[in-house]
Coordinates of C-alpha atoms in Angstrom, one line a residue:
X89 CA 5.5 -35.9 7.8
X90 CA 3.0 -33.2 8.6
X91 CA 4.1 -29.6 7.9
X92 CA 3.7 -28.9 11.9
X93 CA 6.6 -31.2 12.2
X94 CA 8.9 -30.2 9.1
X95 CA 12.5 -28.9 10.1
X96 CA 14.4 -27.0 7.7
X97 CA 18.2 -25.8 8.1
X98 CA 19.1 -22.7 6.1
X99 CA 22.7 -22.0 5.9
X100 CA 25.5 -20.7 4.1
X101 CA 24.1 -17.3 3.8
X102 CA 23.2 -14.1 5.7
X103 CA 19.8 -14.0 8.0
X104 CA 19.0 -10.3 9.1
X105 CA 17.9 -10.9 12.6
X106 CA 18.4 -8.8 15.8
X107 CA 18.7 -11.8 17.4
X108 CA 22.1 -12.7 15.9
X109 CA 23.3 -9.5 13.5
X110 CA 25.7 -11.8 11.8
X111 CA 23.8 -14.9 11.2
X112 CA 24.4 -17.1 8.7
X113 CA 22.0 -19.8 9.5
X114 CA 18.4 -20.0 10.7
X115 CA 16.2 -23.2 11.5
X116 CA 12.3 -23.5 11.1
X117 CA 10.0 -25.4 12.8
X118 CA 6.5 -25.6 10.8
X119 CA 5.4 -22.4 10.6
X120 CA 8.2 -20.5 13.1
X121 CA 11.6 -19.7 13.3
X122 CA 13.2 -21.8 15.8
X123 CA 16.5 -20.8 15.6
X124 CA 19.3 -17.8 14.2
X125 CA 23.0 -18.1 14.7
X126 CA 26.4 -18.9 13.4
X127 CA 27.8 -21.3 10.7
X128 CA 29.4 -23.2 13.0
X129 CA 26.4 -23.4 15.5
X130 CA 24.1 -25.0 12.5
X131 CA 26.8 -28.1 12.5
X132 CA 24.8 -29.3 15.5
X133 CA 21.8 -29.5 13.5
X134 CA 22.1 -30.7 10.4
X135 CA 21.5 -34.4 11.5
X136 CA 18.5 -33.9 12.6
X137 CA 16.5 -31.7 10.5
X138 CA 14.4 -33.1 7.6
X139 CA 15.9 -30.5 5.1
X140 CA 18.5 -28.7 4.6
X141 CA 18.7 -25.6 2.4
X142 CA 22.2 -24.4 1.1
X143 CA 21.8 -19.9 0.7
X144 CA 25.0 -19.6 -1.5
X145 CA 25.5 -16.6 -0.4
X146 CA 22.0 -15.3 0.0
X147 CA 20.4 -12.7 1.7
X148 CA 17.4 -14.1 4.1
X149 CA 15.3 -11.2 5.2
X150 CA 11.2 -10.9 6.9
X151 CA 9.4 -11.0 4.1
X152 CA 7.9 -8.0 3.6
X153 CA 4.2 -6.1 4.2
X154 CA 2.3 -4.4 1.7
X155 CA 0.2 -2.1 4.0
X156 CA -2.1 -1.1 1.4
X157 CA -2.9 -2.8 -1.6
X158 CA -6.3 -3.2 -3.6
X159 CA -5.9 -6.7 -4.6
X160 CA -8.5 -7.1 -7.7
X161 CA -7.5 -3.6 -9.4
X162 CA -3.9 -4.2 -8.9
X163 CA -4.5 -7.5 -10.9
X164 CA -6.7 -5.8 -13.4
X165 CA -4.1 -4.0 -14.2
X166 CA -1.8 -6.5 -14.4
X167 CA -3.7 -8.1 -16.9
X168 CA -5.6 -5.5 -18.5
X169 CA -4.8 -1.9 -19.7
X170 CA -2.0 0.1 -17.8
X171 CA -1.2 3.0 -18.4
X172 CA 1.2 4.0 -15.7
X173 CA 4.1 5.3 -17.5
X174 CA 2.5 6.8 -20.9
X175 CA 4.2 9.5 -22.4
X176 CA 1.8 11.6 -23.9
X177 CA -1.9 11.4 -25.2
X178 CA -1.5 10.1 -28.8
X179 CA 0.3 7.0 -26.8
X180 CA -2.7 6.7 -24.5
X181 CA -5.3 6.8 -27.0
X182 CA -3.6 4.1 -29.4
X183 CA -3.0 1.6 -26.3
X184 CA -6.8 2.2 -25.9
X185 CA -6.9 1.2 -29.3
X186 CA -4.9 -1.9 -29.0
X187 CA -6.5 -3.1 -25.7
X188 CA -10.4 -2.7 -27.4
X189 CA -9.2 -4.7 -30.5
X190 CA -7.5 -7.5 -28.3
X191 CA -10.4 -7.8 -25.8
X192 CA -13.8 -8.2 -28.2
X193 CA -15.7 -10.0 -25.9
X194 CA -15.0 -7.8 -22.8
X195 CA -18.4 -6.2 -21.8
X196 CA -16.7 -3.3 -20.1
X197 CA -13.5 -2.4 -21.3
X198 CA -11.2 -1.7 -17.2
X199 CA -7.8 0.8 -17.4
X200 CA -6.4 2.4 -15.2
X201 CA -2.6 4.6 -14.7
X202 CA -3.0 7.8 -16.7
X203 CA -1.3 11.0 -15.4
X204 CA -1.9 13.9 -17.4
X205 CA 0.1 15.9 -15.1
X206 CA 3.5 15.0 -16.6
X207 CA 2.1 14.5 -20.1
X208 CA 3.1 17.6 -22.9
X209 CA -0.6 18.2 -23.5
X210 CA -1.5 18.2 -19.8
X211 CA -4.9 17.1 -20.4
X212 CA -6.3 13.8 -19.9
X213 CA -7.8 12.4 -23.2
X214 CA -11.9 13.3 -23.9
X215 CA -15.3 11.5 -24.2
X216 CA -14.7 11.9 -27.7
X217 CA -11.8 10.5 -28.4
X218 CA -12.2 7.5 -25.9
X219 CA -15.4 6.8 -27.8
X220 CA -13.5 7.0 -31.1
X221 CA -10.9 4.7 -29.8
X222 CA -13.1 2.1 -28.6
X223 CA -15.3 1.7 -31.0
X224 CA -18.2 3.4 -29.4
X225 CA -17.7 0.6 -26.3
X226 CA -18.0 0.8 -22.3
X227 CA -14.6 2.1 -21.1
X228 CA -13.6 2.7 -17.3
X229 CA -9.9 4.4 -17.3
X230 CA -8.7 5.4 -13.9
X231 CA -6.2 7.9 -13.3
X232 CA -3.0 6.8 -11.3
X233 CA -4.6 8.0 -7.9
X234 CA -7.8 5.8 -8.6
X235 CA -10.1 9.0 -7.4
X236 CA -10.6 10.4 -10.6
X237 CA -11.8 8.7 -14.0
X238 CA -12.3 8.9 -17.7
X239 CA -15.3 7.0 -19.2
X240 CA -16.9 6.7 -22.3
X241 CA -20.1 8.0 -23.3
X242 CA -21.3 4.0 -23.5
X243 CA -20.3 3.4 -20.2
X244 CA -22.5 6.9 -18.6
X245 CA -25.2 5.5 -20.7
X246 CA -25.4 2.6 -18.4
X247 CA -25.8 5.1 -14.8
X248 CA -29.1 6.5 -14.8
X249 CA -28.7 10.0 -13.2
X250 CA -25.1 10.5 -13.5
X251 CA -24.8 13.8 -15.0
X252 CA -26.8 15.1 -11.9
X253 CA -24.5 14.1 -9.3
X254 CA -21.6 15.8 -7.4
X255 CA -18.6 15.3 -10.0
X256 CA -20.2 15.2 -13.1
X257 CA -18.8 17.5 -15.5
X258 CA -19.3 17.0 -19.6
X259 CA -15.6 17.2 -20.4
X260 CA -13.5 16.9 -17.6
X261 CA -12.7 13.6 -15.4
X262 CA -14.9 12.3 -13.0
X263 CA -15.1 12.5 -9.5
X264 CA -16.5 12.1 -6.4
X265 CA -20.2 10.4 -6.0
X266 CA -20.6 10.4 -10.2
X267 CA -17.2 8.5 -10.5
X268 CA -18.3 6.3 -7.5
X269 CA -21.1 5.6 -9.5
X270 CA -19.6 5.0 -12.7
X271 CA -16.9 2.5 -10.8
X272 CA -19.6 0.6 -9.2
X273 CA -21.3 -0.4 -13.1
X274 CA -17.7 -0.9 -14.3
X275 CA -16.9 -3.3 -11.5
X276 CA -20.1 -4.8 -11.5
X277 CA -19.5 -6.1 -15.4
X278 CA -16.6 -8.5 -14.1
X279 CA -17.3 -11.8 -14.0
X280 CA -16.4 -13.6 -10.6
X281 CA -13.9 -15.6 -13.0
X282 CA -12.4 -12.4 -13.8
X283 CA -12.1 -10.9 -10.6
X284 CA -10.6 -14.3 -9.2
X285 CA -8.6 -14.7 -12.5
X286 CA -6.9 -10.9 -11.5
X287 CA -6.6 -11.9 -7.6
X288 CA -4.7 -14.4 -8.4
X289 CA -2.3 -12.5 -10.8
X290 CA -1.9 -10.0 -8.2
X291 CA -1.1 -11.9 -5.7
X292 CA 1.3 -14.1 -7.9
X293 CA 2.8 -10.5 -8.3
X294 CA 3.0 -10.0 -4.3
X295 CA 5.2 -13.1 -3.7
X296 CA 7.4 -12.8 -6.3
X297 CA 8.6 -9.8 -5.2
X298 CA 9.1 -11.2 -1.6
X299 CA 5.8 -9.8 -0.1
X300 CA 4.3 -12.3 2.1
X301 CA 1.7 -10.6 3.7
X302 CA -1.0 -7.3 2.4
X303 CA -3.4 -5.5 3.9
X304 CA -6.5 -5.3 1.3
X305 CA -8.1 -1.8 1.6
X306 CA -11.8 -2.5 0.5
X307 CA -15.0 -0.6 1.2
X308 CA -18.3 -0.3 -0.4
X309 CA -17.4 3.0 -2.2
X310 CA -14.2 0.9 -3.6
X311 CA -15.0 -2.5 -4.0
X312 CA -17.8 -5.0 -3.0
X313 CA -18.4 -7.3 0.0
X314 CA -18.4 -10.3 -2.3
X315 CA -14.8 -9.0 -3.5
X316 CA -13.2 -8.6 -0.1
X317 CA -15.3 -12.5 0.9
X318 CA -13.8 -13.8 -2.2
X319 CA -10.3 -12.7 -1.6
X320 CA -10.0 -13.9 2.2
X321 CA -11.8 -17.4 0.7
X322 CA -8.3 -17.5 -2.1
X323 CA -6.1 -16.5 0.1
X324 CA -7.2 -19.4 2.5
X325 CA -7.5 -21.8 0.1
X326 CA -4.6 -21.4 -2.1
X327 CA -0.8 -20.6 -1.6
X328 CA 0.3 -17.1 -1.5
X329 CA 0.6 -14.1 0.9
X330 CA -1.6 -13.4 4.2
X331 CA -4.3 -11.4 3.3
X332 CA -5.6 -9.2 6.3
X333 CA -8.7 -7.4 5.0
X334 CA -10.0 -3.6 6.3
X335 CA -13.8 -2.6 5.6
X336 CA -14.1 1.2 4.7
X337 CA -17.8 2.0 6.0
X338 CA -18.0 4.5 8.9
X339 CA -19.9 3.2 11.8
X340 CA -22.3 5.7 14.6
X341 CA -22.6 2.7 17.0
X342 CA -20.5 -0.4 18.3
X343 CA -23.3 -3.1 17.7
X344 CA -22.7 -1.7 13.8
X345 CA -19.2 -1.5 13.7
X346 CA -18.8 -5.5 15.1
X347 CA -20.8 -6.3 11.2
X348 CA -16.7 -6.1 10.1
X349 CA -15.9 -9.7 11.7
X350 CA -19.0 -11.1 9.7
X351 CA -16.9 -9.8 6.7
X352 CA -13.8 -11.5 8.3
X353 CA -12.2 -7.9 8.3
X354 CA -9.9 -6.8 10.3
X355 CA -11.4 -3.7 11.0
X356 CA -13.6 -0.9 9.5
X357 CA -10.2 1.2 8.0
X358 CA -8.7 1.3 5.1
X359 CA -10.0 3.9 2.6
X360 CA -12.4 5.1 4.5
X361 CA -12.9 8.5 2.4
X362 CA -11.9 11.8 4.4
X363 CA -10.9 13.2 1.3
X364 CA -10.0 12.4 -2.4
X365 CA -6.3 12.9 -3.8
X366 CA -4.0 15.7 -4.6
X367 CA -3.7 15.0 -8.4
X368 CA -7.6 14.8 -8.9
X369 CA -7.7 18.3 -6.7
X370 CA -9.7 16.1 -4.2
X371 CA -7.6 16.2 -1.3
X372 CA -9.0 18.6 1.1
X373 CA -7.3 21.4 2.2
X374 CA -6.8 24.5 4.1
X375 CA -5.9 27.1 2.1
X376 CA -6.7 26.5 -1.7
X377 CA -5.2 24.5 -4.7
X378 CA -2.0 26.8 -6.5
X379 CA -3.5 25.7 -10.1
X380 CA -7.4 25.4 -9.7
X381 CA -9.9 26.9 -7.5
X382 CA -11.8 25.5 -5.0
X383 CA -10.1 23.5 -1.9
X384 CA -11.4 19.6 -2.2
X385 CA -13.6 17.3 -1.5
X386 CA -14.6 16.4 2.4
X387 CA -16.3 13.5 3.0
X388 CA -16.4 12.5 6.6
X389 CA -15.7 15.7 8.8
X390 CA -14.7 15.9 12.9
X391 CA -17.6 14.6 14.4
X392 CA -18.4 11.9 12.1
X393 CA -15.0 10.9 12.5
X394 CA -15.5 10.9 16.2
X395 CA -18.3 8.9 15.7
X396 CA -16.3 6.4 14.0
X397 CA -13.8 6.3 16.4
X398 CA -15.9 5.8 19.4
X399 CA -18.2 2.8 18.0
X400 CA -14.8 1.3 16.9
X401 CA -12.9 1.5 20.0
X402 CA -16.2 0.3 22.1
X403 CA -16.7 -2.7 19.4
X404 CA -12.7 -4.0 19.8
X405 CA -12.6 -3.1 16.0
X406 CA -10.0 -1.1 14.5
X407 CA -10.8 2.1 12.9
X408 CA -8.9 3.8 10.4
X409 CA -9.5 6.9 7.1
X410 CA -7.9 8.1 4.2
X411 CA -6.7 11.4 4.9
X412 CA -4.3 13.3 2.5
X413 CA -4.6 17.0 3.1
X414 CA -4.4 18.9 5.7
X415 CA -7.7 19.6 6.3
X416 CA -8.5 16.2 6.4
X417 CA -5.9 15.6 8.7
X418 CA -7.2 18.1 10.7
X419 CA -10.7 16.2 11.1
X420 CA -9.0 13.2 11.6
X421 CA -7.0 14.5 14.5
X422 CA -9.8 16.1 16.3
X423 CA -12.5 13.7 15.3
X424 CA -9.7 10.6 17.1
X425 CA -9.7 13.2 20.2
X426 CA -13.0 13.8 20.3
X427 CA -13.8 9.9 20.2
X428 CA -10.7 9.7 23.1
X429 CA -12.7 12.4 25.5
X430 CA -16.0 9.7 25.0
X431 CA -14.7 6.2 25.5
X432 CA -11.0 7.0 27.1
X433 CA -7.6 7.7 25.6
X434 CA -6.2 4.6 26.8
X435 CA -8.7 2.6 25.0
X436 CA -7.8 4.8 21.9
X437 CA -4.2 4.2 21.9
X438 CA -4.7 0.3 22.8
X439 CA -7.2 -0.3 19.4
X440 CA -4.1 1.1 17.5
X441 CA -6.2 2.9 14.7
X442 CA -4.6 3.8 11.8
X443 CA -4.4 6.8 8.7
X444 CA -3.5 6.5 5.3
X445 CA -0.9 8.3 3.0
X446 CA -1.3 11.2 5.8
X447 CA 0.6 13.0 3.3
X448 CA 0.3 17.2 4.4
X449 CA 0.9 16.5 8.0
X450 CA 1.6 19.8 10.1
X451 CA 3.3 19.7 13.4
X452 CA 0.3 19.6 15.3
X453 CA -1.0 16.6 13.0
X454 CA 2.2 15.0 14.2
X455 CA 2.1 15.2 17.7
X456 CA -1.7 14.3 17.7
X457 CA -0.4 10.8 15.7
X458 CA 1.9 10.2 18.7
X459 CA -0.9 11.8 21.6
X460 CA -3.4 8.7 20.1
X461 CA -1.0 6.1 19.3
X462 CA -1.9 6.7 15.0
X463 CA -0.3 4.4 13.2
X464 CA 0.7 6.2 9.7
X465 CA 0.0 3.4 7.0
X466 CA 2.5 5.6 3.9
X467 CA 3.2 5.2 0.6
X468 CA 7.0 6.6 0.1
X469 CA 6.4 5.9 -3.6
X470 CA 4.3 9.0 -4.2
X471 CA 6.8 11.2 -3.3
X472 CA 8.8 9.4 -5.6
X473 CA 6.3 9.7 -8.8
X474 CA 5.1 13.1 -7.6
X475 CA 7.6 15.0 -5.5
X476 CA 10.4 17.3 -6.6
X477 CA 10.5 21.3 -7.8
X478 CA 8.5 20.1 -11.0
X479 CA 6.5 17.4 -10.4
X480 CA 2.7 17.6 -9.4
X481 CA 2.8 18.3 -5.9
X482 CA 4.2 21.9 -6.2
X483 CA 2.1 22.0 -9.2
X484 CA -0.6 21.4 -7.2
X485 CA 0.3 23.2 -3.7
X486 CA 3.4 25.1 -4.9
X487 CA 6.9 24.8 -3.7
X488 CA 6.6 25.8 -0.4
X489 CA 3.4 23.2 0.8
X490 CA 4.7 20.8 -1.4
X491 CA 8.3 20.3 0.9
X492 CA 6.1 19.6 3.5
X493 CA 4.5 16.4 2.2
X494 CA 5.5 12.8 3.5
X495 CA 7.0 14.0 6.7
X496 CA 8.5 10.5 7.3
X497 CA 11.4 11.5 10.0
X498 CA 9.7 13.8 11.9
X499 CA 6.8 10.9 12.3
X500 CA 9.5 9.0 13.7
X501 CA 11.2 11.5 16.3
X502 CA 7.7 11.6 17.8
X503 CA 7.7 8.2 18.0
X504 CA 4.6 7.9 15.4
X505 CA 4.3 4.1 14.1
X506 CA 5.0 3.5 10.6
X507 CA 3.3 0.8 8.2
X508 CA 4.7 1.5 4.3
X509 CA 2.9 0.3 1.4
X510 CA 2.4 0.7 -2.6
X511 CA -1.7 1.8 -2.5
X512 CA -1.5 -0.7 -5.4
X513 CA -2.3 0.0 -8.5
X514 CA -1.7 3.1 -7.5
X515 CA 2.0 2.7 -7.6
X516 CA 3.5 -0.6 -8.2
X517 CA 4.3 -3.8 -5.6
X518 CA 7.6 -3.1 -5.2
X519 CA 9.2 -3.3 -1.6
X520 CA 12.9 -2.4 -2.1
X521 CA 12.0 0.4 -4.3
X522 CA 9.4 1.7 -1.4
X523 CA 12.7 1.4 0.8
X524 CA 14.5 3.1 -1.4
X525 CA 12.2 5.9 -1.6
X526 CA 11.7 6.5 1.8
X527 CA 15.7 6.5 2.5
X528 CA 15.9 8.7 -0.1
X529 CA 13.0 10.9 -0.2
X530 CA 12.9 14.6 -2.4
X531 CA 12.9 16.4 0.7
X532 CA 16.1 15.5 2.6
X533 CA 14.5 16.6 5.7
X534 CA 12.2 13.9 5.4
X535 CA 14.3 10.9 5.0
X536 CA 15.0 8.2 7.1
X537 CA 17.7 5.4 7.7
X538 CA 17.2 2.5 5.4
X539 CA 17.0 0.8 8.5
X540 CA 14.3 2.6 9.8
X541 CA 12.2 2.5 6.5
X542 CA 13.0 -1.5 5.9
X543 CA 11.4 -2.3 9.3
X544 CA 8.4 0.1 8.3
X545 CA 8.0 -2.1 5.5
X546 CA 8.2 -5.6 7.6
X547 CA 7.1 -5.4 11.3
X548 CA 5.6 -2.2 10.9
X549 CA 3.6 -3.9 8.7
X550 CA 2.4 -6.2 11.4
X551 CA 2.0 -3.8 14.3
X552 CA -0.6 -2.6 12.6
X553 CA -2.5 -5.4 12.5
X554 CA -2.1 -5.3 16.8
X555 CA 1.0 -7.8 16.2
X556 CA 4.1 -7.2 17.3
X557 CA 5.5 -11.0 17.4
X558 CA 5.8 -11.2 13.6
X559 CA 8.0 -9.7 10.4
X560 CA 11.0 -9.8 12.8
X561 CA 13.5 -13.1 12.0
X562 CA 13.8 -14.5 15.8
X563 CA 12.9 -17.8 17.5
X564 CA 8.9 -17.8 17.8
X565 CA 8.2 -15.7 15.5
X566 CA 6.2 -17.0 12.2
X567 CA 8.2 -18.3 9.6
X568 CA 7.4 -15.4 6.6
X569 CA 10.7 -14.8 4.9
X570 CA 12.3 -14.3 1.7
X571 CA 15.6 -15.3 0.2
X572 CA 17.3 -12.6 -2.1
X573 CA 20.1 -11.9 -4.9
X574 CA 21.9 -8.7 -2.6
X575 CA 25.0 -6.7 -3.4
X576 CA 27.5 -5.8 -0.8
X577 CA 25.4 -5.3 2.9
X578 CA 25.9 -2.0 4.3
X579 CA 24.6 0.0 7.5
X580 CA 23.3 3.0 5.3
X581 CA 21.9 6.7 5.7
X582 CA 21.5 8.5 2.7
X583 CA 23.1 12.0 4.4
X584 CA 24.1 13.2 7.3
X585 CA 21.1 15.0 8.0
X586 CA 19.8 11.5 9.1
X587 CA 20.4 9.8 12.1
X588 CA 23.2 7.5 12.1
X589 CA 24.5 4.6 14.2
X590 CA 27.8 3.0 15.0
X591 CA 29.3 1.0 11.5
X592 CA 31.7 -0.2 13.4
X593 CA 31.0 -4.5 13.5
X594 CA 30.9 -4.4 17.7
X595 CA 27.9 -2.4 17.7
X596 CA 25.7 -5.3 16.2
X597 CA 23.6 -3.6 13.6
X598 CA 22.9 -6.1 10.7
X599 CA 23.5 -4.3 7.0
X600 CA 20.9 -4.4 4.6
X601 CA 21.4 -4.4 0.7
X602 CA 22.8 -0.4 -0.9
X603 CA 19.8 1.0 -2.2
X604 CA 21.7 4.2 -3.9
X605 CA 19.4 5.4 -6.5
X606 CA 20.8 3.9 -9.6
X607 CA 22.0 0.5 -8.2
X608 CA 19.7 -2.7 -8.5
X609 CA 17.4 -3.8 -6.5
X610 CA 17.5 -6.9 -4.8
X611 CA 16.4 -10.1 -6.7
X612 CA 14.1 -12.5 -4.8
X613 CA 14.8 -16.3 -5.0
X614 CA 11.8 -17.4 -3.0
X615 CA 9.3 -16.2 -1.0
X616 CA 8.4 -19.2 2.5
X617 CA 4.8 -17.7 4.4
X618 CA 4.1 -20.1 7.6
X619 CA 6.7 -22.0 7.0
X620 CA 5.6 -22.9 3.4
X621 CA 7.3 -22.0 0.0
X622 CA 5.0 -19.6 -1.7
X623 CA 7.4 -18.8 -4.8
X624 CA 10.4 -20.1 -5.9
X625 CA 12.2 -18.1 -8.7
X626 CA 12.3 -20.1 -12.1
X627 CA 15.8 -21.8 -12.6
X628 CA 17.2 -21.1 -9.0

């Protein structure tokens, strides 16, 4: 029986659909839902489906969107050196160690996680002692933001030039055009086994954790064409999550910008570079850095953004940046208004471009997101890593800019669109916990229902991609779900600073799982994209 034509019953469980808020039971078609409803509804049928699957109890949710992911780093780091969550340098240094010895035959030697920030020395480990802990081998170690590096002196020996570029410095991190530089010899080392070998690894990663669909965020200052080709060609050919791919190169005319499709992109967005990060002091801002001089890095500025914007919008191509501080958001803004003024705001609003992390939004950013129909593609977890009296955003901005970061409920008073996502490696794949830390964000201003954050992280998801048919559980709609382990359900806000809704079972609003800080996350049991059974939890 072809897969077009495969019927499957779930019952027995809980299926979180608007359609029906208390479901038990959903049917699929091939690769769409079909049907949601009631236990006793499903009775009807059961005889004529060709499987039927028995939930126990389980939760059956969208499965869920990934907004922003890099696919091939995330899996280098899955199956390389990570250093997210190091203590301190002398643990750094002898996981350097450890990794050199176990990989002789590597000819470049890929890491990537350190924070310095939160580290007792507060320093990020030198040329000196990388060299001494590889041997005198090629060494690439990212920072946990990915815009600033560590290297060996091996490594700089292979880029001609490289102490003459923007970013060079002889004992601090790289940055800018010199770690661009460096990245691109690094990355150009791995083999195409190796890159495939850490696609696959990564996207293993995705599934198991109930993601069935990411957005890869690749660009010529980030990646390679032949990465972002060879991704799309796996993700085709083998099962595993949709992959939608974004192209980071700006564009001055529409003839240009349509080279994205060749690519099979989505669109020319992604990390298209505004600005760098706030822990590398690359974000780019108004008023300057609390601990360094100096107020960023910009990259693309209003014009070039309008530029962008226009060729985009005229090419049917969606156009997107990386913006993170407020000057950068600041360009954005006015570079999307200036494009708006050239080709029509309508035609603006309909191409639905997006922004990433959009982190040090104002008011007027805000309003501008809603004016131009911005969809905000955020990653809750950094304010979970880096948010907080102590943490590295007030050490970077100080307290008072540093509440105003990740402004996630006042994006969605103004009716802003929301995409969430992990900028894996960055921060981990992990869904729930991205829930979580939206819900619960450091600044209780800025929280939002774990309602409103869970369908950031599923349709959301897929409105930005121009779909608004998918990550949603109702007949029609494609057949991307997950099946999870789930406490109690519950209809939650995390204070009453937050926007509630009737609890009360009449008013029909399906619970989702308590993500209190401190209680576990959900457990996924399998992971169906299309229709078709992308992971299935060993022993379940």
């Amino acid at each position: 029986m072809s897969s077009e034509s495969h019927t499957v019953l779930l019952r027995g469980g809980t299926v979180h659909s608007p359609a029906d808020p208390f479901a038990t039971a959903m049917v699929v078609q091939g690769d769409s839902v079909a049907w949601v409803g009631s236990e006793g509804a499903a009775d009807s049928f059961a005889d004529g489906v060709d499987e039927i699957v028995d939930l126990d109890g389980a939760l059956v949710t969208p499965a869920f969107t990934d907004a922003h992911v890099h696919t091939t780093a995330t899996g280098l780091a899955l199956t390389g050196l990570d250093l997210t969550g190091v203590a301190g340098l002398a643990e750094a240094l002898d996981r350097v160690r450890a990794h050199a010895a176990a990989r002789p035959a590597d000819r470049v030697l890929l890491g990537h996680g350190w924070d310095a920030s939160a580290w007792p020395e507060r320093r990020p480990p030198s040329r000196r002692e990388l060299d001494e802990a590889t041997g005198g081998r090629p060494l690439y170690l990212t920072r946990a933001d990915v815009h600033s590096a560590v290297v060996t002196t091996a490594l700089l020996d292979r880029v001609p030039g490289v102490t003459g570029l923007p970013g060079y410095a002889p004992d601090a991190p790289l940055t800018g055009a010199a770690h661009h530089a460096v990245r691109a010899a690094a990355y150009g080392e791995v083999t195409p086994a190796q890159r495939t070998e850490a696609q696959r690894a990564a996207l293993a990663r995705a599934v198991s954790l109930g993601i069935g669909s990411v957005h890869e965020c690749a660009g010529p200052e980030i990646s390679s064409e032949d990465d972002l080709t060879g991704l799309l060609r796996l993700a085709a050919e083998e099962p595993g999550p949709r992959v939608t791919g974004y192209w980071a190169e700006a564009f001055t005319d529409a003839k240009d910008a349509e080279r994205v499709r060749e690519l099979g992109a989505a669109g020319a967005a992604g990390d298209l570079f505004v600005d760098g990060s706030l822990g590398s002091h690359t974000a780019w801002l108004h008023e300057p850095y609390a601990d360094a001089p100096g107020t960023g890095i910009s990259h693309l500025d209003a014009e070039a953004v309008a530029a962008h914007v226009a060729a985009c919008t005229e090419a049917g191509v969606q156009a997107g940046f990386h913006a993170i501080g407020d000057a950068a958001l600041t360009a954005v803004t006015e570079g999307v208004r200036a494009a708006a003024d050239r080709v029509g705001l309508a035609r603006v609003r309909a191409a639905r471009h997006r922004v990433e992390h959009a982190e040090m939004l104002t008011p007027e950013h805000i309003a501008a997101f809603a004016e131009c129909a911005l969809t905000a593609s955020v990653q809750p977890a950094f304010d979970a890593a880096w948010g907080g009296e102590d943490a590295l955003y007030a050490q970077r901005l100080g307290a008072e800019r540093a509440g105003t970061l990740n402004p996630y409920a006042a994006l969605l008073r103004a009716g802003v669109p929301l995409a969430l996502g992990s900028d894996s490696p960055v921060t981990p794949l992990d869904p729930w916990g991205t829930v979580r830390a939206a819900a619960f964000h450091r600044t209780p201003a800025h929280r939002v229902s774990v309602r409103a954050a869970f369908t950031a992280h599923t349709r959301g998801g897929w409105r930005a991609t121009g779909r608004d048919d998918a990550g949603v559980l109702v007949p029609g709609a494609p057949a991307d779900y997950a099946v999870w382990t789930a406490g109690d359900l519950v209809v939650q806000v995390p204070d009453d600073r937050v926007a509630n809704w009737s609890t009360d079972p009449r008013s029909g609003t399906p619970g989702l799982p308590d993500l209190t800080p401190g209680t576990p996350l959900p457990v996924c049991l399998r992971t169906v994209v299309a229709g078709r059974t992308v992971y299935a939890r060993p022993n379940e």
